[in-house]
Amino acid sequence: MRVEVQGLGHRYGDNPWLFRELSAAFLPERTYALTGPSGSGKSTLLSIIAGWEAPDEGAVNLEGIKKVNWVFQSPHGMPQRSALDHVAHPYLVSGMTVRDAEVAAMSLLVSFQLAHTAERAFSSLSGGEAQRLMLARGVAADPQLLLVDEPTAQLDHATARQINDIIGQLAAGGRIVLIATHDASTRDACTDHLDLTQFAFAAERS
Ligand SMILES: Nc1ncnc2c1ncn2[C@@H]1O[C@H](COP(=O)(O)OP(=O)(O)O)[C@@H](O)[C@H]1O
Ligand SMILES: [Mg+2]
C-alpha cells in the first residue's frame, strides 16, 4: 500500500504555478506534514490526491487504497448528539452491532484523550475537543488514507497542543496520513515533512 505522486504541477487558470515537478511517495504508519504559507497550494494538493481536482501535470497513484477520508479545518458535528455517537456512527455503518460499535468508539475516545466527553453533546465541546473528535471519527471510518486540512488553524497555542499530542495516533494500524499545516508544532508532531515551497521554486524557474 502506498500513495505516489509523480511530476505534479498545478495552476488555476492563468495564475502562476502553485507547484511543479512534485514527486513524492507516502507510506503506511507515517504522518506527513505538508507545509507552506497560506496560498501555497496545500489544500489543492490534498484535493488532487483525493481525486477531487485533476492536476495540470503529472499523476497520482493510490496503490491498495480502498477508502480515503478527509477531516476538514472546521469541526462540523451534530449539535445534540453525544461525542460517543459521533465516533460509533462509522462503526455502525460498517455493520457492527451497537454494543461493539460503542466499545470500539469508546476505545478511540480514550486514545484521543476524549473519554470525559463521551456522553456530552457535541455543542458543549471546546474547540480542541471538537477537533479531536473529528479526527477520531475520521479514524473510525477506517480509511487507508486520511487527509487532514489545517487541524489547528482555528485554535490557540495551548489548544493546538492537545491536537499535536494525538497526531501520533492517526496512522496507527498502517494508515497513511497527510496533514496540511502551517503550524510548526503540528509539523514537528508528524513523522515526515514535505515543504511545498521547494516545488514553488521549480514553478518560478520555468
Ligand atoms: N478552485 C479554485 N479556483 C481558483 N483559484 C483557487 C481555487 N482554489 C484555490 N485557489 C487559489 O490557489 C491558491 C492556493 O490555494 P490553496 O491550495 O487553498 O492553498 P493553501 O491551502 O496552502 O492555503 C490560492 O491563491 C487560492 O486562492
Ligand atoms: Mg488550505
JSON list of C-alpha atoms and ligand atoms in Angstrom, two decimals, residues 42-43 73 149-150, ligand 2:
[
{"chain": "A", "resi": 42, "resn": "LYS", "atom": "CA", "xyz": [-1.60, 22.70, 0.45]},
{"chain": "A", "resi": 43, "resn": "SER", "atom": "CA", "xyz": [-5.37, 22.22, 0.19]},
{"chain": "A", "resi": 73, "resn": "GLN", "atom": "CA", "xyz": [-10.49, 22.56, 9.01]},
{"chain": "A", "resi": 149, "resn": "ASP", "atom": "CA", "xyz": [-6.53, 20.05, 6.41]},
{"chain": "A", "resi": 150, "resn": "GLU", "atom": "CA", "xyz": [-5.18, 22.57, 8.95]},
{"chain": "B", "resi": 2, "resn": "MG", "atom": "MG", "xyz": [-5.62, 25.38, 2.80]}
]
